[in-house]
C-alpha cells in the first residue's frame, strides 16, 4: 500500500528552507570555500551557545564525534568503558575504535536510558584493582575508566545520579547526545536546568539527515567545557595538525565540511520551533494513546524536557503490528531490534540472552511511530486509528 503517513518527512521540512540552503551552496561555489573557514566557525559558535557549552568542534559524523571525544579525553587501549546495549551500534563502535572495550549496563524500564541503580550495583560488583583501586570490568578484567550514557530517543539519561556515581568511582562521563539536540533536565546537584552537551566531560552529536538537527549529508560535533579536550579534538579531526603540515599526533580526516556547516547554521535557527512542534506531537500522541489497551507509551521523566527525536511505544507482537501498520500506509521504525550485547560483532564479549532483561524486552517490543515537526493532528489521528484497528482496541482515538 502507498504510504499515507510517512515515518519521517524531510522533503516537506526542507521546502520551506530551500532558498536559504541553495544560498549556502552558491556561496561555497562562488568562494570555493569547501573545507573549514567561516561557515564552520560560525556554526560551532552558534551550536556551542545552543547547548550552553563552552566549545563546539564540528566533525564528520556522530561516530567521529564519539571517537575523537574519547581519544581527546584520554580513553586508552585496554580500558573498559560502560555504556548501554539499547542504542545504535556507533556508541560501542567508537569505544572499540578507541581501543577500549565496552561492557553494558541494563536500561531503565520506563525511559530506556541507562539505569543508574544498575550502574551502581554493577560497579559495586566489580573487583577493585589492588594497586589503583579502580574497578575492573566483570568481563574484561580491565580498569573501568569511563561511562557513556545515551540520551536515547531525545531524552537525557539520569545525569545527576550517573555523575554522582561516576565521581564516587573515579570515572569520566561522556554523553552520547546524538539523538538529543536541545534536550534538558533540571539538575538538583546544580539547582538549574542543564542542556544536553554541557554536562559530561564531552558530548557527541550526530547531524545525520534524520536527526532533530540534520545536515544534508554526514556531519557531527563534539561539545565540551574543557578547553584542552576541545583543542585535542580540533587537532585530531585534522590529521593531528595544529598547523598545516605540523603533526603532533596521528589523527584522522574527521572534519566537518563548510557546506554542511552552512546548512546546519541555517537549520539551527529553526530548531527551537521544530522542537516545540515535536513536543506538541508527543503530547497529542500521549493524549490519544492514554486510554488504549495493549500499548505502553513513552515516559518523560519528571524534571526532564525531551526533544522527541523518536516517539517509541511498546507493543506485544511488535513485528506483526509493524507489518499491519505498513499495510495501512503508516511508516514506522524499530530502534533497535537487536541489542548490542547480542550482536555478532560483540559476541567476543561472551554475553548471552537474559543478561540484560530490560534491554532485551525493549528490543522485542519497541515501535517508533511517525514523528517529525509538521506532522499534522489529522495524520496522527490516522496513525492512532490504524493502531487501534491492529490492536483491536475498544477505544478509537479522538
Ligand atoms: C545514539 C547514537 N549514537 C551515535 C550515532 C552515530 O552518529 P552518525 O550516524 O552521525 O555517525 C547515532 C546516529 O545514528 C545515534 O543515534
Coordinates of C-alpha atoms and ligand atoms in Angstrom, one line a residue, residues 61-64 66 87-88 90-91 150 152 176 178-179 206-208 211 218-219 336, ligand 1:
X61 CA 29.8 12.4 11.9
X62 CA 28.4 11.5 15.3
X63 CA 30.6 8.4 15.3
X64 CA 33.7 10.5 14.8
X66 CA 32.3 10.0 20.0
X87 CA 21.4 2.1 21.3
X88 CA 22.8 2.5 17.8
X90 CA 28.1 3.6 16.9
X91 CA 28.2 4.2 20.7
X150 CA 23.0 7.7 25.8
X152 CA 18.0 7.9 23.9
X176 CA 26.1 10.3 23.6
X178 CA 23.4 12.1 19.1
X179 CA 19.6 12.0 19.4
X206 CA 25.1 13.5 15.1
X207 CA 23.7 15.6 12.4
X208 CA 22.7 12.6 10.2
X211 CA 18.2 13.8 13.3
X218 CA 27.0 13.4 7.1
X219 CA 28.1 15.6 10.0
X336 CA 16.7 -1.1 17.9
Ligands
LIG1 C1 22.7 7.1 19.8 C2 23.6 7.4 18.6 N1 24.9 7.4 18.7 C3 25.7 7.6 17.7 C4 25.2 7.8 16.4 C5 26.2 7.9 15.3 O1 26.0 9.1 14.5 P1 26.4 9.2 13.0 O2 25.4 8.3 12.2 O3 26.3 10.6 12.6 O4 27.8 8.7 12.9 C6 23.8 7.8 16.2 C7 23.3 8.1 14.9 O5 22.5 7.3 14.3 C8 23.0 7.6 17.3 O6 21.7 7.6 17.2

